[in-house]
Short mmCIF file of C-alpha atoms in Angstrom, two decimals:
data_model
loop_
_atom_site.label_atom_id
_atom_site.label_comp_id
_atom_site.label_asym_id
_atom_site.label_seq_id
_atom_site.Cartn_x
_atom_site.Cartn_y
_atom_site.Cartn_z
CA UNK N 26 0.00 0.00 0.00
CA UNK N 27 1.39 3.36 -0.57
CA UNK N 28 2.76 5.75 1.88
CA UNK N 29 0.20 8.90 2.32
CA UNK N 30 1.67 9.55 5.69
CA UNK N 31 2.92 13.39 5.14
CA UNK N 32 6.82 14.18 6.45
CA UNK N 33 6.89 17.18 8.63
CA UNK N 34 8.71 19.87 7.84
CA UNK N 35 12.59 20.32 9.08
CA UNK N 36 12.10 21.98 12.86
CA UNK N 37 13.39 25.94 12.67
CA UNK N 38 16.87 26.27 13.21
CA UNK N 39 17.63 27.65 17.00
CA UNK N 40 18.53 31.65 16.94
CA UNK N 41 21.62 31.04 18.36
CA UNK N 42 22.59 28.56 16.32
CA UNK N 43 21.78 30.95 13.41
CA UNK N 44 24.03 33.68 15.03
CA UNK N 45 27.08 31.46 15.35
CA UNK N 46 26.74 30.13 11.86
CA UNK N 47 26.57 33.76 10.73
CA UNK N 48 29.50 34.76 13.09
CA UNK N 49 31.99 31.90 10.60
CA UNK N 50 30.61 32.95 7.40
CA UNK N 51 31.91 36.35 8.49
CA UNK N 52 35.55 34.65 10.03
CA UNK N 53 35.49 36.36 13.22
CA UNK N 54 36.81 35.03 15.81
CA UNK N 55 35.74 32.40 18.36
CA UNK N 56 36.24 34.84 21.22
CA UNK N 57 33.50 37.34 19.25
CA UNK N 58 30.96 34.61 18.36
CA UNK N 59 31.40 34.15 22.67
CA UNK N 60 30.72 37.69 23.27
CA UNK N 61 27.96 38.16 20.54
CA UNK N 62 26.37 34.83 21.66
CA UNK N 63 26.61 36.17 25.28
CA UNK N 64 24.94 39.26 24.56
CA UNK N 65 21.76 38.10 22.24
CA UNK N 66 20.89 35.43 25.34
CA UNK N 67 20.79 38.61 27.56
CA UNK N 68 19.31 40.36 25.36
CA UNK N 69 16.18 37.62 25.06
CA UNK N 70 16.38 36.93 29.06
CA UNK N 71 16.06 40.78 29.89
CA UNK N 72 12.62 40.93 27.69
CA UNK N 73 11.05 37.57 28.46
CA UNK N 74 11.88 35.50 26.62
CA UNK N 75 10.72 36.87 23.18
CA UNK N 76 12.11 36.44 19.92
CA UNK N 77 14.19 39.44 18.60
CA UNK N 78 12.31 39.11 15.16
CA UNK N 79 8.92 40.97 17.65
CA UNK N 80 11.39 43.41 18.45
CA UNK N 81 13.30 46.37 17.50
CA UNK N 82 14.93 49.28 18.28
CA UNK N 83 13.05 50.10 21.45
CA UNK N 84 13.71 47.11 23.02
CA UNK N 85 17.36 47.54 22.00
CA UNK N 86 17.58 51.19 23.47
CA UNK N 87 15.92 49.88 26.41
CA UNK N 88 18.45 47.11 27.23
CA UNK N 89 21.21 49.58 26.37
CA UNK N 90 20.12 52.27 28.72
CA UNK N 91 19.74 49.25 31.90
CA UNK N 92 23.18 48.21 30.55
CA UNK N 93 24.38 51.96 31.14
CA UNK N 94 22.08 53.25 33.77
CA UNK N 95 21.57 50.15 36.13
CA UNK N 96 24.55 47.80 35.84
CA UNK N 97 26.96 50.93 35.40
CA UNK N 98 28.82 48.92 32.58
CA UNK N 99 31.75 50.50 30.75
CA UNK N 100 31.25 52.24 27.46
CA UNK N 101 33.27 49.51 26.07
CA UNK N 102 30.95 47.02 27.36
CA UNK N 103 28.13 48.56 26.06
CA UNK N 104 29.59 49.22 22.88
CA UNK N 105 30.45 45.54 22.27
CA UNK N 106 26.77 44.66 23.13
CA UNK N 107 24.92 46.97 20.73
CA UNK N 108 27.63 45.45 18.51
CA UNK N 109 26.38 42.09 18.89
CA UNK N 110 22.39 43.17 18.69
CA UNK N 111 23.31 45.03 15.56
CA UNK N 112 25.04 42.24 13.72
CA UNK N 113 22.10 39.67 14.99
CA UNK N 114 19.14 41.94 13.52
CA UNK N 115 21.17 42.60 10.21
CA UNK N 116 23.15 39.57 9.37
CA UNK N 117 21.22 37.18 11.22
CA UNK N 118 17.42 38.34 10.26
CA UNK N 119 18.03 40.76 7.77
CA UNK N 120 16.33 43.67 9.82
CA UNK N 121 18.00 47.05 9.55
CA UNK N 122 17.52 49.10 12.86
CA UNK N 123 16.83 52.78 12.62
CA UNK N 124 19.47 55.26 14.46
CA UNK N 125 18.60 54.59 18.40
CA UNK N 126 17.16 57.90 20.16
CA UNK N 127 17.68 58.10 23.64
CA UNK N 128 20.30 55.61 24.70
CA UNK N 129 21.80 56.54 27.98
CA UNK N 130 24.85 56.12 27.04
CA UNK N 131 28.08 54.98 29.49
CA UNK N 132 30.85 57.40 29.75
CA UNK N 133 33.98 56.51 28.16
CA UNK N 134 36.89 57.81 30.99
CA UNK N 135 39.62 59.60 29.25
CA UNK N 136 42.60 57.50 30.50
CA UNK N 137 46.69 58.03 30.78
CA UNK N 138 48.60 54.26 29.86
CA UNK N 139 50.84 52.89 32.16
CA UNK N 140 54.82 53.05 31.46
CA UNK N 141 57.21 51.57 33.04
CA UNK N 142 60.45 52.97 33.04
CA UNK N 143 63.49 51.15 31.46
CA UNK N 144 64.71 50.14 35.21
CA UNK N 145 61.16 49.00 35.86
CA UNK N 146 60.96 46.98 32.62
CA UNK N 147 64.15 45.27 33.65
CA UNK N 148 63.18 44.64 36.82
CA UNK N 149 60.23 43.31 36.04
CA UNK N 150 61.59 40.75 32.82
CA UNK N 151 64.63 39.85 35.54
CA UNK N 152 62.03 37.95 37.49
CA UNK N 153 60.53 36.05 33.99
CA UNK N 154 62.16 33.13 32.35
CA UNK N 155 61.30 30.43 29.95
CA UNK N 156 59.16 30.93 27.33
CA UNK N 157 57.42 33.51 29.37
CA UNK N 158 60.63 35.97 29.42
CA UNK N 159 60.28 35.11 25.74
CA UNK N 160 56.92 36.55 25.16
CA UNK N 161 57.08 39.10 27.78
CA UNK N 162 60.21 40.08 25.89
CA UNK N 163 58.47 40.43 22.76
CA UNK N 164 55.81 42.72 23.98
CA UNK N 165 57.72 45.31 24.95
CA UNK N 166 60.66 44.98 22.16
CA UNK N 167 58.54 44.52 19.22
CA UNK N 168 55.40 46.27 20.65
CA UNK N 169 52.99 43.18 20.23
CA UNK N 170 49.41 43.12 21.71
CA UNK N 171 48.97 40.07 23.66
CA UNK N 172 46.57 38.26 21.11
CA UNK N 173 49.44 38.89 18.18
CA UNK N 174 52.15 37.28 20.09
CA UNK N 175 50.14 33.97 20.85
CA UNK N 176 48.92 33.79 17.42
CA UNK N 177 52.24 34.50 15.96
CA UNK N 178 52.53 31.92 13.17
CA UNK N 179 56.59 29.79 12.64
CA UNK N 180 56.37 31.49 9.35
CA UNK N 181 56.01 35.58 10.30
CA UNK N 182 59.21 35.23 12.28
CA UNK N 183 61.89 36.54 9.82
CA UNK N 184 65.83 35.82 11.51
CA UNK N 185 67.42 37.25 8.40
CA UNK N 186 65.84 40.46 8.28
CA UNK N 187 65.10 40.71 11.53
CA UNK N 188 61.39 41.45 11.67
CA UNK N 189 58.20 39.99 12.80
CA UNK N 190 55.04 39.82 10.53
CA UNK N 191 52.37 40.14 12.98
CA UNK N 192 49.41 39.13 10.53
CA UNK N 193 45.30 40.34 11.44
CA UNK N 194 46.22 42.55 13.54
CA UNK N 195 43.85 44.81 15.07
CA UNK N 196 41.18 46.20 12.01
CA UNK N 197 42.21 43.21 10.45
CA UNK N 198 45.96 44.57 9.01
CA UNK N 199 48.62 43.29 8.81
CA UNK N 200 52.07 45.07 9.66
CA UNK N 201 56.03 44.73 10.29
CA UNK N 202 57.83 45.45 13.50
CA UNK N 203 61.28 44.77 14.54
CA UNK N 204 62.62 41.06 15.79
CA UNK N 205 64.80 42.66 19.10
CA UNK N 206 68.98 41.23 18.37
CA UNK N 207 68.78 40.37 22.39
CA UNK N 208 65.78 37.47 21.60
CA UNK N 209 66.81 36.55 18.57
CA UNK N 210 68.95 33.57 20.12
CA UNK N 211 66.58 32.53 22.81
CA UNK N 212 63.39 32.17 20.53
CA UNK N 213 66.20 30.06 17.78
CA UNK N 214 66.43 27.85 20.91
CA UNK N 215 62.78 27.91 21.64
CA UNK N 216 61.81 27.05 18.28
CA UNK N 217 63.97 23.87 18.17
CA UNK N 218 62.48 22.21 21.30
CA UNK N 219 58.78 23.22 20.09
CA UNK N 220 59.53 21.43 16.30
CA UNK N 221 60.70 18.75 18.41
CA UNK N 222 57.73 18.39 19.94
CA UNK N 223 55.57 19.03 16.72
CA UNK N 224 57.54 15.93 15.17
CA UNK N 225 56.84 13.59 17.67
CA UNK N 226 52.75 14.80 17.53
CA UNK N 227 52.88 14.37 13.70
CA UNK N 228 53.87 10.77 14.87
CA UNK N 229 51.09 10.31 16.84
CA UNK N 230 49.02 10.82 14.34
CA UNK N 231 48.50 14.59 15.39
CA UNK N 232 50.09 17.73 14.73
CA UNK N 233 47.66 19.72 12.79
CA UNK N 234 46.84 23.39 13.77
CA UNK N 235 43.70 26.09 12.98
CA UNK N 236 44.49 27.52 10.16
CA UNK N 237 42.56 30.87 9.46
CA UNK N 238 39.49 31.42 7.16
CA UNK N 239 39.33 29.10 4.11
CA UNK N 240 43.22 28.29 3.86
CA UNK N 241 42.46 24.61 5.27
CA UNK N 242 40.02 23.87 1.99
CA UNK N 243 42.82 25.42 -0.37
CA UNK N 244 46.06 24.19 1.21
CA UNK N 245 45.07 20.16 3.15
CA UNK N 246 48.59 19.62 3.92
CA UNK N 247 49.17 23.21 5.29
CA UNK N 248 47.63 22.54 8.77
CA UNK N 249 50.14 19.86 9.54
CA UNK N 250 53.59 22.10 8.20
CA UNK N 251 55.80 23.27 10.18
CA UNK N 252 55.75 26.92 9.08
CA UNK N 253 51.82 27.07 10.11
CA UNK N 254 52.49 25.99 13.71
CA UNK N 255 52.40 28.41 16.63
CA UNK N 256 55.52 29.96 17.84
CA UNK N 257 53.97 29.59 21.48
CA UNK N 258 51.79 26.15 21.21
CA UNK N 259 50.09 25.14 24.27
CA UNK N 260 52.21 22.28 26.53
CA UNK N 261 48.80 20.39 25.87
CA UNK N 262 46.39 19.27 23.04
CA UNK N 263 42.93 19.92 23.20
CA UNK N 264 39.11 19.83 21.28
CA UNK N 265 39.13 22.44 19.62
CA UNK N 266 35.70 24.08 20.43
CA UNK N 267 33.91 24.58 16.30
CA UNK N 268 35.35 21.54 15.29
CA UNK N 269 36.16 19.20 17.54
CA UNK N 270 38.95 18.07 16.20
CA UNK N 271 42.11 17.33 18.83
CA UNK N 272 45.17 19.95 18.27
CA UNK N 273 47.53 21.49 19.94
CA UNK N 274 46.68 25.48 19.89
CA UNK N 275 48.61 28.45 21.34
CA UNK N 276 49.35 29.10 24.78
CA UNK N 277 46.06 30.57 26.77
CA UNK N 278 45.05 33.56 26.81
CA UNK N 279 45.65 34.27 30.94
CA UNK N 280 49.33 32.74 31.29
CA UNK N 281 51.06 35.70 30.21
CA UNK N 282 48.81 38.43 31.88
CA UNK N 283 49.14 36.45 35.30
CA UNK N 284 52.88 36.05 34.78
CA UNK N 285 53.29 39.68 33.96
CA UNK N 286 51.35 40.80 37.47
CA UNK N 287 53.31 38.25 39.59
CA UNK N 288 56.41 39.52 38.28
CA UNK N 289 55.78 43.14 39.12
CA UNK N 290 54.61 42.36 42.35
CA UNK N 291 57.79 40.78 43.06
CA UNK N 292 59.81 43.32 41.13
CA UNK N 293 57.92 45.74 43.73
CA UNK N 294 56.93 47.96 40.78
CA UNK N 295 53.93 50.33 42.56
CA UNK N 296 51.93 50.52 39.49
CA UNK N 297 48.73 48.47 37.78
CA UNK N 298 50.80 46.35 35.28
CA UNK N 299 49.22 44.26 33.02
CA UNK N 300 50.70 42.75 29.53
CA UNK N 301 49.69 45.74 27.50
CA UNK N 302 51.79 47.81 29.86
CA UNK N 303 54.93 46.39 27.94
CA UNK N 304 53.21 47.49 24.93
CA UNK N 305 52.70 51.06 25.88
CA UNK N 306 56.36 51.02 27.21
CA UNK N 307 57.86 50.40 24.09
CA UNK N 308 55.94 53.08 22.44
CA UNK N 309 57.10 55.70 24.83
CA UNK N 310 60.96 54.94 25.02
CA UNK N 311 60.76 54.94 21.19
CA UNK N 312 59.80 58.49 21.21
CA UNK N 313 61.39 58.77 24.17
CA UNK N 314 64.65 58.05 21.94
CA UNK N 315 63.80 60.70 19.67
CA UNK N 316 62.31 58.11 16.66
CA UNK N 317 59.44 60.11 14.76
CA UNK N 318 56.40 59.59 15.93
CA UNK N 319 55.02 57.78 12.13
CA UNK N 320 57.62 55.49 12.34
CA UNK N 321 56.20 54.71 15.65
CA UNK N 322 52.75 54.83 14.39
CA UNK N 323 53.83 52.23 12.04
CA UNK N 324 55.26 50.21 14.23
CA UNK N 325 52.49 49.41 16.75
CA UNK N 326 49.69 49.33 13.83
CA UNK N 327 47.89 52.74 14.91
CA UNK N 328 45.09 53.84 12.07
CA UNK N 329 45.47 57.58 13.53
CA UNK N 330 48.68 59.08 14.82
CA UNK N 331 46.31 60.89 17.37
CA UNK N 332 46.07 57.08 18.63
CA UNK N 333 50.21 57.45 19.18
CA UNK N 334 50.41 61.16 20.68
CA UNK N 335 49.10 59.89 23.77
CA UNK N 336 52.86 58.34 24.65
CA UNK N 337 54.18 61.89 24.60
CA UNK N 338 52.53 62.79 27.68
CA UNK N 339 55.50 61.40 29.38
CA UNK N 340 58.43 62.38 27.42
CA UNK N 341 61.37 63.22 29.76
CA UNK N 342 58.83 65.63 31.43
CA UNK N 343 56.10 65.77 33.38
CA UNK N 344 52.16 65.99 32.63
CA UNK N 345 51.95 67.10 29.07
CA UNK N 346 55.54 67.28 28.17
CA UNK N 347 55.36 70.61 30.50
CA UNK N 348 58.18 71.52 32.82
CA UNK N 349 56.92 72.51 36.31
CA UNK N 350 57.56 75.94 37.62
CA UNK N 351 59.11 74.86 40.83
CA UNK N 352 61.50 72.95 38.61
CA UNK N 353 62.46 76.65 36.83
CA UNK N 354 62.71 77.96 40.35
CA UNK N 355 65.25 75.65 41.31
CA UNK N 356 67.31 75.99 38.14
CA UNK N 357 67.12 80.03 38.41
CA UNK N 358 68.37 79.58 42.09
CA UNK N 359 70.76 77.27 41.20
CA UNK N 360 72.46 79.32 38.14
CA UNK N 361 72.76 81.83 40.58
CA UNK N 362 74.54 80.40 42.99
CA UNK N 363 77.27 78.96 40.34
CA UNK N 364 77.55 82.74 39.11
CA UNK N 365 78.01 84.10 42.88
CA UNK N 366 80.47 81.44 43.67
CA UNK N 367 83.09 82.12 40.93
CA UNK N 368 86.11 84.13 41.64
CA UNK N 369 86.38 87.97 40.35
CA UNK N 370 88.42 87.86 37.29
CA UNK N 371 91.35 90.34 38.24
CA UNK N 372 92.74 92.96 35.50
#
């Protein structure tokens, strides 16, 4: 007898499911499609439970301003969750949201960076070593951001000209900064113990790494080459969290940052350090050695050199580059005491 028994139709797809897939088509990263996820579920929690497709731009503002006005989040924070509702209604439902009236909006503090001195920065890598020296090392002589020096790639390390391709960087650019002579040894080292170990997983029938967007489809044998592999790989393989699939991916995120802290601590350096002190370090002893400030603009991968003025608040001078008044005072005082002190000359 034939079959008249009708197949249902294929259930709907979960939102967040949608989001994600939406999140790799676009190749952002795995930390975004975490934050974006994060965001949307609070987003559908704070109004009840309804779908975003029965809401809009008023519900956005609203969750924006409780963002702002009752949890007191950064402007940051806020920032990154409108980003997240924005790229849900128009990637993921194909909704365009008018320009949001009314947001109370969280107030972005003006803030001074962090430098350490050149003592302090010695101090401070004197009580590193291993591979963490290494890295540390490399933020403040080649002015990395933490997420470019864990993703830094066998293959952007350049010994014979002595540079570094740090590759999607911030805004998605690439750049070239300076390989320091003083590391240049130690990382040589480094690298020869972690091919070691990249051997012996390629034996065990492992040894393959993420490769970004596409490049796995259009190069199946580049995953597993040496030149792909991390310059800092993790001491430990794991599933990766997309896929699945067991490999051995950079160091995490929180070594170096912890690291960095316990070192200053016992360096006794009175200041909030944190990794991307080193980076703001290097930027101001550059201009601090009288480089110009494009070069240095260059260097750390700045879209604006307004971005890279900010170092020159603390060049050789005080607040603003400004010489205090008391400081003129003392040098008036002084050049006249040097010109009272010497002897009459006699005719």
């Amino acid at each position: 007898m034939p079959n008249h028994e009708v197949e249902s139709p294929p259930p709907e797809r979960r939102l967040l499911d949608l989001l994600r897939d939406a999140i790799r088509r676009k190749h952002y990263s795995y930390r975004t499609e975490q934050s974006y996820v994060h965001w949307v579920r609070r987003f559908v929690f704070f109004h009840g439970k309804r779908h975003p497709r029965d809401m809009g731009a008023d519900e956005v503002t609203a969750f924006l301003t409780h963002l702002a006005r009752v949890r007191s989040v950064s402007a940051s924070t806020q920032n990154q969750a409108l980003a997240a509702l924005l790229f849900l209604y128009g990637e993921v439902l194909g909704v365009r949201l008018p320009w949001m009236q009314g947001i109370d909006r969280a107030k972005r503090p003006v803030r001074v960076p962090v430098v350490l001195t050149r003592d302090e920065v010695r101090a401070l890598l004197s009580q590193l070593e291993g591979t963490k020296w290494l890295m540390a090392s490399l933020l403040y002589g080649a002015g990395l951001r933490l997420r470019e020096c864990l993703r830094l790639r066998v293959k952007d390390v350049d010994f014979g000209y002595r540079q570094i391709v740090v590759r999607d960087g911030k805004g998605g650019k690439d750049r070239v900064t300076m390989l320091p002579a003083a590391v240049a040894e130690p990382l040589r080292n480094h690298l020869a113990r972690v091919k070691r170990r990249h051997e012996r997983d390629l034996e065990e029938g492992y040894g393959e790494v993420e490769l970004p967007f596409a490049l796995e489809r259009k190069y199946p044998r580049a995953p597993r080459d040496w030149a792909w592999q991390y310059v800092f790989p993790s001491m430990k393989l794991s599933a990766d969290p997309r896929s699945g699939v067991i490999r051995r991916h950079h160091v995490f995120d929180s070594v170096l940052p912890r690291a960095i802290s316990a070192a200053a601590r016992a360096a006794g350096i009175a200041k909030p350090v944190g990794s991307h002190t080193l980076r703001h370090s290097f930027a101001t002893h550059l201009l601090q050695g009288g480089y110009d400030i494009r070069t240095v603009q260059e260097l750390l991968g700045h879209q604006d050199v307004s971005t890279t003025m900010v170092y020159t608040h603390v060049l050789n001078k005080g607040g603003h580059g400004v010489a205090s008044p008391l400081d003129r005072l003392e040098q008036r005082r002084a050049e006249y005491r040097a010109a009272v002190a010497q002897p009459a000359i006699s005719m």
